[in-house]
Coordinates of C-alpha atoms in Angstrom, one line a residue:
Chain A
M1 CA -17.2 -31.1 7.6
A2 CA -16.7 -27.5 8.6
A3 CA -17.4 -27.0 12.3
A4 CA -19.1 -23.6 12.5
T5 CA -19.0 -22.8 16.1
A6 CA -21.4 -20.3 17.0
T7 CA -20.2 -18.2 20.0
A8 CA -22.5 -15.4 19.8
T9 CA -23.9 -13.9 22.8
A10 CA -27.5 -14.6 21.7
Q11 CA -27.5 -18.3 20.4
P12 CA -28.3 -18.1 16.8
Q13 CA -31.3 -20.4 16.6
I14 CA -32.0 -20.7 12.9
F15 CA -30.5 -19.7 10.0
G16 CA -30.3 -21.2 6.4
R17 CA -33.1 -23.0 4.7
A18 CA -34.8 -24.3 7.6
R19 CA -38.2 -23.2 8.4
L20 CA -39.7 -22.6 11.8
S21 CA -41.1 -25.8 12.1
A22 CA -39.4 -28.8 14.0
R23 CA -37.3 -30.0 11.1
D24 CA -34.1 -30.2 13.2
K25 CA -32.0 -32.3 11.1
A26 CA -32.6 -30.4 7.9
F27 CA -31.8 -27.3 10.1
R28 CA -28.5 -28.7 11.4
K29 CA -27.5 -29.6 7.9
A30 CA -28.7 -26.1 6.6
K31 CA -26.7 -24.4 9.4
R32 CA -23.5 -25.9 8.0
H33 CA -24.4 -25.2 4.4
S34 CA -26.3 -22.0 4.7
A35 CA -25.4 -19.5 2.0
F36 CA -24.1 -16.9 4.4
V37 CA -21.4 -19.3 5.7
R38 CA -20.5 -20.4 2.2
F39 CA -20.5 -16.5 1.3
L40 CA -17.9 -15.8 3.8
R41 CA -15.8 -18.6 2.7
V42 CA -16.1 -17.1 -0.9
L43 CA -15.3 -13.7 0.0
L44 CA -12.0 -14.9 1.6
P45 CA -10.0 -15.2 -1.5
V46 CA -10.9 -11.8 -2.8
G47 CA -7.9 -10.8 -0.7
G48 CA -5.5 -8.4 -2.1
V49 CA -5.2 -7.2 -5.8
A50 CA -4.1 -10.6 -6.4
G51 CA -7.2 -11.6 -5.1
I52 CA -8.5 -11.3 -8.4
A53 CA -6.1 -13.9 -9.3
V54 CA -7.1 -16.2 -6.5
L55 CA -10.9 -16.1 -7.4
A56 CA -10.1 -19.2 -9.7
L57 CA -9.3 -20.9 -6.3
I58 CA -12.7 -20.4 -4.9
G59 CA -13.8 -23.7 -6.2
Q60 CA -11.1 -25.3 -4.3
F61 CA -12.5 -24.4 -1.1
S62 CA -13.3 -27.7 0.7
S63 CA -15.3 -27.8 4.0
D64 CA -12.6 -29.0 6.4
E65 CA -11.7 -25.6 7.7
Q66 CA -11.9 -24.8 11.0
F67 CA -13.4 -21.2 11.8
D68 CA -15.4 -19.5 14.4
L69 CA -18.6 -17.8 13.4
S70 CA -19.8 -15.2 15.8
I71 CA -23.1 -13.3 15.4
A72 CA -24.1 -10.4 17.8
K73 CA -27.9 -10.9 17.2
T74 CA -29.9 -12.8 14.9
T75 CA -33.4 -11.5 14.1
I76 CA -36.1 -13.5 12.3
A77 CA -37.8 -10.9 10.3
K78 CA -41.1 -11.5 8.3
N79 CA -39.3 -12.6 5.3
A80 CA -35.5 -12.9 6.2
I81 CA -33.2 -13.6 8.9
I82 CA -30.9 -10.6 9.8
M83 CA -27.6 -11.3 11.6
D84 CA -25.9 -8.2 13.0
N85 CA -22.1 -7.9 13.1
P86 CA -21.4 -11.5 11.9
K87 CA -17.8 -12.2 12.3
L88 CA -15.9 -15.2 10.8
T89 CA -12.4 -15.8 12.0
G90 CA -10.0 -18.9 11.6
F91 CA -7.5 -20.5 9.2
D92 CA -8.2 -22.2 5.8
R93 CA -6.5 -25.1 4.5
Y94 CA -3.7 -22.9 3.0
D95 CA -3.0 -21.9 6.4
R96 CA -4.3 -18.4 5.7
E97 CA -5.6 -16.6 8.7
F98 CA -8.6 -14.5 8.0
R99 CA -10.9 -12.4 9.8
L100 CA -14.0 -11.2 8.0
E101 CA -16.8 -9.2 9.5
A102 CA -19.9 -7.2 8.3
D103 CA -22.3 -4.9 9.8
R104 CA -25.3 -7.1 8.7
A105 CA -26.0 -10.1 6.8
I106 CA -29.4 -10.5 5.4
Q107 CA -30.8 -13.9 4.2
K108 CA -34.2 -14.1 2.7
F109 CA -36.4 -17.1 3.2
T110 CA -37.4 -16.9 -0.4
S111 CA -33.9 -17.2 -1.6
P112 CA -31.9 -19.2 1.0
D113 CA -29.0 -19.6 -1.4
A114 CA -28.4 -15.8 -1.4
V115 CA -27.1 -13.5 1.2
T116 CA -26.6 -9.7 1.5
L117 CA -23.8 -8.3 3.4
E118 CA -23.3 -4.4 4.4
N119 CA -20.2 -3.0 5.1
I120 CA -17.8 -5.9 4.7
T121 CA -14.2 -5.7 6.2
A122 CA -12.0 -8.6 5.7
H123 CA -8.4 -9.2 6.8
I124 CA -6.2 -12.1 5.5
N125 CA -2.7 -13.3 6.4
S126 CA -1.1 -15.6 4.1
P127 CA 2.2 -17.6 4.8
G128 CA 5.1 -15.6 3.8
R129 CA 3.0 -12.6 2.3
G130 CA 2.1 -9.4 3.8
P131 CA -1.4 -8.8 5.3
V132 CA -4.2 -7.8 2.8
A133 CA -7.3 -5.8 3.9
I134 CA -10.6 -5.6 1.9
D135 CA -13.4 -3.1 2.4
A136 CA -16.5 -3.3 0.5
V137 CA -19.7 -1.3 0.9
T138 CA -22.3 -4.1 -0.1
A139 CA -22.1 -7.6 -1.2
D140 CA -25.0 -9.7 -2.6
F141 CA -24.0 -13.3 -3.0
D142 CA -26.0 -16.0 -4.8
N143 CA -24.4 -19.2 -3.8
A144 CA -26.5 -21.3 -6.2
K145 CA -25.2 -19.2 -9.3
G146 CA -21.9 -18.4 -7.7
D147 CA -22.6 -14.8 -8.4
L148 CA -21.2 -12.0 -6.4
Q149 CA -22.3 -8.6 -6.9
M150 CA -20.3 -6.1 -5.0
G151 CA -21.7 -2.5 -4.5
G152 CA -20.0 0.7 -3.7
N153 CA -16.3 1.3 -3.3
I154 CA -14.2 -1.6 -3.0
V155 CA -10.7 -1.1 -1.6
V156 CA -7.9 -4.0 -1.5
D157 CA -4.9 -2.9 0.2
S158 CA -1.9 -5.3 0.6
A159 CA 1.4 -4.8 2.7
D160 CA 3.2 -6.2 -0.3
G161 CA 2.5 -3.1 -2.1
Y162 CA -0.3 -3.5 -4.3
G163 CA -3.8 -2.1 -4.1
L164 CA -6.9 -2.2 -5.8
T165 CA -9.8 0.5 -5.8
L166 CA -12.9 0.2 -7.9
T167 CA -16.7 0.8 -7.6
G168 CA -19.0 -2.0 -7.9
A169 CA -17.9 -5.3 -9.4
Q170 CA -19.6 -8.4 -10.6
I171 CA -17.7 -11.5 -9.7
D172 CA -18.6 -15.1 -10.9
T173 CA -17.2 -17.2 -8.3
K174 CA -17.3 -20.2 -10.4
S175 CA -15.5 -19.2 -13.3
G176 CA -13.3 -17.0 -11.5
T177 CA -13.9 -13.6 -13.3
L178 CA -14.3 -10.2 -12.1
K179 CA -15.9 -7.3 -14.1
S180 CA -16.5 -3.6 -13.5
D181 CA -17.5 -0.9 -15.9
N182 CA -16.3 1.9 -13.4
P183 CA -13.2 3.5 -13.0
V184 CA -10.4 1.3 -11.4
S185 CA -6.9 2.1 -10.0
I186 CA -4.4 -0.5 -9.4
T187 CA -1.2 0.4 -7.6
Y188 CA 1.9 -1.8 -7.3
Q189 CA 4.9 -0.4 -5.4
D190 CA 6.0 2.7 -7.2
S191 CA 3.4 2.5 -10.0
E192 CA -0.1 3.1 -10.7
T193 CA -2.4 2.1 -13.5
T194 CA -5.9 3.7 -13.9
G195 CA -8.6 2.9 -16.4
N196 CA -12.4 3.1 -17.2
S197 CA -13.2 -0.6 -16.8
I198 CA -11.8 -3.8 -15.7
D199 CA -12.2 -7.4 -16.9
A200 CA -10.3 -10.1 -15.0
T201 CA -10.5 -13.7 -16.2
D202 CA -8.8 -17.1 -15.2
G203 CA -8.8 -16.0 -11.7
G204 CA -7.1 -12.8 -12.5
Q205 CA -4.2 -14.6 -14.7
R206 CA -5.6 -12.4 -17.5
I207 CA -6.6 -8.9 -16.7
I208 CA -7.9 -6.3 -19.4
I209 CA -8.3 -2.5 -18.6
Q210 CA -10.0 -0.5 -21.2
G211 CA -10.4 3.2 -21.9
N212 CA -8.0 6.0 -20.9
V213 CA -5.4 3.6 -19.6
R214 CA -2.8 5.5 -17.7
T215 CA 0.2 4.1 -16.0
R216 CA 2.5 6.0 -14.0
I217 CA 5.8 4.6 -13.2
M218 CA 8.3 6.2 -10.5
P219 CA 11.7 4.7 -11.1
P220 CA 13.0 2.7 -8.2
K221 CA 14.7 5.0 -5.7
R222 CA 18.4 5.0 -6.1
G223 CA 20.5 6.1 -3.2
Q224 CA 20.4 9.6 -1.9
G225 CA 18.6 12.4 -3.3
A226 CA 16.6 10.2 -5.8
A227 CA 14.5 12.8 -7.2
V228 CA 11.0 11.7 -6.9
N229 CA 8.5 14.1 -7.9
Chain B
Q1 CA 24.6 15.3 -34.7
D2 CA 23.9 13.3 -31.4
F3 CA 21.1 10.9 -32.9
G4 CA 21.5 8.9 -29.7
E5 CA 20.3 11.9 -27.7
T6 CA 16.9 11.2 -29.4
F7 CA 16.3 8.4 -26.8
S8 CA 17.8 10.4 -24.0
G9 CA 14.9 10.2 -21.9
F10 CA 14.4 6.5 -22.0
S11 CA 16.8 4.9 -19.5
S12 CA 16.4 2.8 -16.6
S13 CA 18.8 5.0 -14.6
S14 CA 16.7 8.1 -15.1
N15 CA 15.0 9.5 -12.2
D16 CA 12.1 10.8 -14.2
P17 CA 8.6 9.3 -13.9
I18 CA 7.5 7.0 -16.9
M19 CA 4.0 7.8 -18.1
V20 CA 2.3 5.4 -20.4
E21 CA -0.9 6.2 -22.0
A22 CA -3.1 4.0 -24.3
D23 CA -6.7 2.9 -24.9
R24 CA -6.2 -0.6 -23.6
L25 CA -4.0 -2.7 -21.3
E26 CA -4.0 -6.5 -21.2
V27 CA -1.9 -8.2 -18.7
R28 CA -1.4 -12.1 -19.1
D29 CA 0.4 -13.2 -16.1
N30 CA 1.0 -16.6 -17.1
D31 CA 2.8 -15.4 -20.0
K32 CA 4.4 -12.5 -18.0
V33 CA 3.5 -9.8 -20.5
A34 CA 1.5 -6.6 -20.3
I35 CA 0.3 -5.4 -23.8
Y36 CA -0.7 -1.9 -24.2
S37 CA -2.5 -1.0 -27.4
G38 CA -4.2 1.9 -29.3
N39 CA -2.6 5.1 -29.3
V40 CA 0.4 4.3 -27.2
K41 CA 2.4 7.0 -25.8
V42 CA 5.2 6.5 -23.4
R43 CA 6.8 9.8 -21.9
Q44 CA 9.8 10.2 -19.8
A45 CA 11.2 13.6 -19.2
E46 CA 11.5 15.2 -22.7
T47 CA 11.3 11.9 -24.6
V48 CA 8.0 10.6 -26.2
L49 CA 7.6 7.5 -28.1
E50 CA 4.5 6.8 -30.0
T51 CA 3.4 3.5 -31.2
A52 CA 0.5 1.2 -32.0
K53 CA 1.3 -1.7 -29.6
L54 CA 3.8 -2.0 -26.7
T55 CA 4.4 -5.2 -25.2
V56 CA 6.1 -5.3 -21.9
H57 CA 7.8 -8.4 -20.8
Y58 CA 8.4 -8.9 -17.1
S59 CA 10.0 -11.4 -14.8
G60 CA 8.3 -11.3 -11.4
N61 CA 8.1 -14.5 -9.4
P62 CA 5.2 -17.0 -10.0
S63 CA 2.2 -16.4 -7.5
E64 CA 4.4 -17.6 -4.6
S65 CA 3.8 -20.9 -3.0
L66 CA 0.2 -21.0 -4.3
N67 CA 0.6 -25.1 -4.7
G68 CA -2.7 -24.8 -6.3
G69 CA -3.9 -23.3 -2.9
G70 CA -4.9 -19.8 -1.7
G71 CA -2.2 -17.0 -1.1
N72 CA -2.1 -13.8 -2.8
G73 CA -0.2 -14.3 -5.9
G74 CA -1.8 -13.5 -9.0
S75 CA -1.2 -10.5 -11.0
T76 CA -2.7 -7.1 -10.9
G77 CA -3.6 -5.4 -13.9
E78 CA -0.8 -3.4 -12.9
S79 CA 1.2 -1.2 -14.8
G80 CA 3.4 -2.4 -17.6
G81 CA 6.2 -0.5 -16.0
N82 CA 6.6 -2.0 -12.8
S83 CA 4.4 -5.1 -13.2
G84 CA 6.5 -7.4 -11.3
K85 CA 4.2 -9.8 -9.6
A86 CA 3.8 -9.7 -6.0
S87 CA 6.9 -11.7 -5.4
S88 CA 7.1 -13.9 -2.3
N89 CA 9.6 -11.4 -0.9
A90 CA 8.2 -8.0 -0.9
S91 CA 11.6 -6.8 -1.4
A92 CA 12.0 -7.3 -4.9
T93 CA 12.4 -4.1 -6.5
P94 CA 9.5 -3.8 -8.9
G95 CA 11.6 -1.5 -11.3
S96 CA 14.0 -4.6 -11.8
S97 CA 11.1 -6.7 -12.9
I98 CA 10.8 -5.5 -16.6
T99 CA 13.1 -7.3 -19.0
R100 CA 12.1 -6.3 -22.2
I101 CA 9.8 -4.0 -24.1
E102 CA 8.6 -4.3 -27.7
A103 CA 7.0 -1.5 -29.8
E104 CA 5.3 -2.6 -32.9
G105 CA 3.0 -0.8 -35.6
G106 CA 5.2 2.0 -36.4
V107 CA 7.5 3.8 -33.8
L108 CA 8.0 7.6 -33.4
V109 CA 10.4 8.8 -30.9
T110 CA 10.6 12.6 -30.4
S111 CA 13.1 14.4 -28.1
E112 CA 13.3 18.1 -28.3
N113 CA 14.4 18.8 -31.7
R114 CA 15.2 15.2 -32.8
T115 CA 13.0 12.5 -34.1
A116 CA 13.6 8.8 -34.8
T117 CA 11.0 6.6 -36.6
G118 CA 11.1 2.9 -37.7
D119 CA 8.8 0.0 -38.2
R120 CA 9.5 -1.4 -34.6
A121 CA 11.5 -1.2 -31.6
D122 CA 12.9 -3.4 -29.0
F123 CA 14.2 -2.2 -25.6
E124 CA 16.5 -4.5 -23.7
M125 CA 16.6 -3.5 -20.0
A126 CA 19.4 -5.4 -18.9
T127 CA 21.9 -4.0 -21.4
D128 CA 19.9 -0.5 -21.8
M129 CA 20.1 -1.1 -25.5
V130 CA 17.4 -0.1 -27.9
T131 CA 17.0 -1.3 -31.4
L132 CA 15.0 0.6 -34.0
Y133 CA 14.3 -1.7 -37.0
G134 CA 12.9 -1.0 -40.6
N135 CA 12.7 2.0 -42.6
V136 CA 14.8 4.2 -39.9
V137 CA 14.6 7.9 -40.4
L138 CA 16.5 10.0 -37.9
T139 CA 16.1 13.8 -38.1
E140 CA 17.7 16.6 -36.2
D141 CA 16.4 19.9 -37.2
D142 CA 17.0 19.6 -41.1
N143 CA 19.5 16.8 -41.1
V144 CA 18.1 13.3 -41.9
L145 CA 19.7 10.0 -41.7
R146 CA 18.1 6.9 -43.2
G147 CA 19.1 3.2 -42.7
E148 CA 17.5 0.0 -41.9
K149 CA 18.5 -0.5 -38.3
L150 CA 19.8 1.8 -35.3
V151 CA 21.2 0.5 -32.3
V152 CA 21.4 2.9 -29.2
N153 CA 23.1 2.6 -25.9
L154 CA 20.9 4.5 -23.6
K155 CA 23.6 4.8 -21.0
T156 CA 26.4 6.1 -23.3
K157 CA 23.8 7.6 -25.9
Q158 CA 26.0 6.0 -28.6
A159 CA 24.0 5.3 -31.6
Q160 CA 24.9 3.1 -34.6
M161 CA 23.0 3.1 -37.9
Q162 CA 23.3 -0.3 -39.7
G163 CA 22.0 -1.9 -42.9
G164 CA 20.6 -0.8 -46.0
R165 CA 22.1 2.5 -47.7
V166 CA 22.9 4.8 -44.9
Q167 CA 21.7 8.1 -46.5
T168 CA 22.7 11.2 -44.7
I169 CA 21.2 14.4 -45.9
L170 CA 22.8 17.3 -44.3
A171 CA 21.1 20.7 -44.6
P172 CA 23.5 23.4 -45.8
G173 CA 25.6 25.0 -43.1
S174 CA 25.1 22.0 -40.6
S175 CA 28.4 20.6 -39.1
G176 CA 29.7 17.8 -41.4
Q177 CA 30.2 15.3 -38.5
S178 CA 27.5 12.2 -39.4
G179 CA 25.8 10.6 -36.7
Q180 CA 27.8 7.2 -37.0

C-alpha cells in the first residue's frame, strides 16, 4: 500500500474521512486514501503538454508508489481540514520523479472525496525526457467522480520544447479528457498553435482545437544567418 | 511563363515562416495526422494556398517508452507544421517530422500575378514535389493553361502539366513559350 510518511513540522493528526471521534482504524485507512493524497497523484500525470495524453494513464496509478508528504500546518476548521503548503515528493512506478506543492489544500468534511488546492506547482522528471513544470491557480478535485476542475491560468512547460497555456479546464480523470472553452496556446519547438477552445480525448491522443485556429511555424534553422523574423 | 513559380513560396528550404489559418484543427496522434478544416489558408512569403481541408501527415516518434506507463509522450494539439511528437530525444528537428500534406475540397494557390487551381493537391516533403490534380487551371496575368495534373518541383520550380487536353490560351502580345 502507499506509504504516506508525513514529515511535517506539525504532526498532521487527522485528515480524510475520519471524524474527531476515536475511530483510529477508520482514520488510518482514511489517511491513506484521503482525497487529498489521491488528488496529488492524479495531478501528476498532467505533466507537460503531453500531459493531456497521459491523462488516460491516470487510472493505471497503483498504490505501490513511495512518496513523502509534508504539510506545514494542518488546521481543523469548523467544516473543513486546511493543510498549509502541502508538498508531495517521490517517484512513481514509471520511475518519474515528481515534486508537487500547493499553497493550501482544503478538504471539507461534507465532501471528503473532494479537495481544493490553491496555487499548485508541479515538477515532473521522466526518464529520458526533459523536466516538465506545471502551474495552476486552483484545482478542485472530486475523487469519486474523477472530476478535476482547474481554474485560472494553467501553464505547462516542458524542456522537450512544448508548452501549453490555457485558462480554466475541466478534466475527467476517469475517461482521460480535457476540455476548455477558453483560448489555448500550444507551442512545440519552433511553432505555436492557438485557438478559441480545446477538447482533448483518449488521454490526449485526439485533440480538437476550434475557432480562429492559427498555426505559426518557423522553419528549422539552417546554418548561418537563417533569417528568422 | 514560369508556372512553377506559382508555388515558389512553398518549399521546406525557405526561411520564411508558415502561417496556417483554419476554423478547426484535429490532431489524431495515433494516426499521426493533423487535420485543418474550414476556410483553410496556408501562407508562406508571397504564396497563399486556400482549401477546404488540409491533412498534415507527420512521423514523430511514438510517445517514448510509455510501456503503457507514465512519461510525457502524447501529442499536443500542436501545429500541423511541426507537429512531430515530443520524441524521446528532443534533438529531432520538428521541421523534419512532416512527411506529407494533402489539400482537398478545391485548391487555389496564388503567388503575385500567378494562380493555380485544382480539385486537390499533394505535397511530398521528402522530394519537395507538389502535385495538383483535377481541373487544373494555371494563370499568369492573361495567360491560361489547363490540364488534368500538374507536377511541380518546389526546389527547381520545374512544372509539368500532364493529362487531359493541355490547352494554352495565350493572350495576344505574351511570349509564345508554353509553361511545359
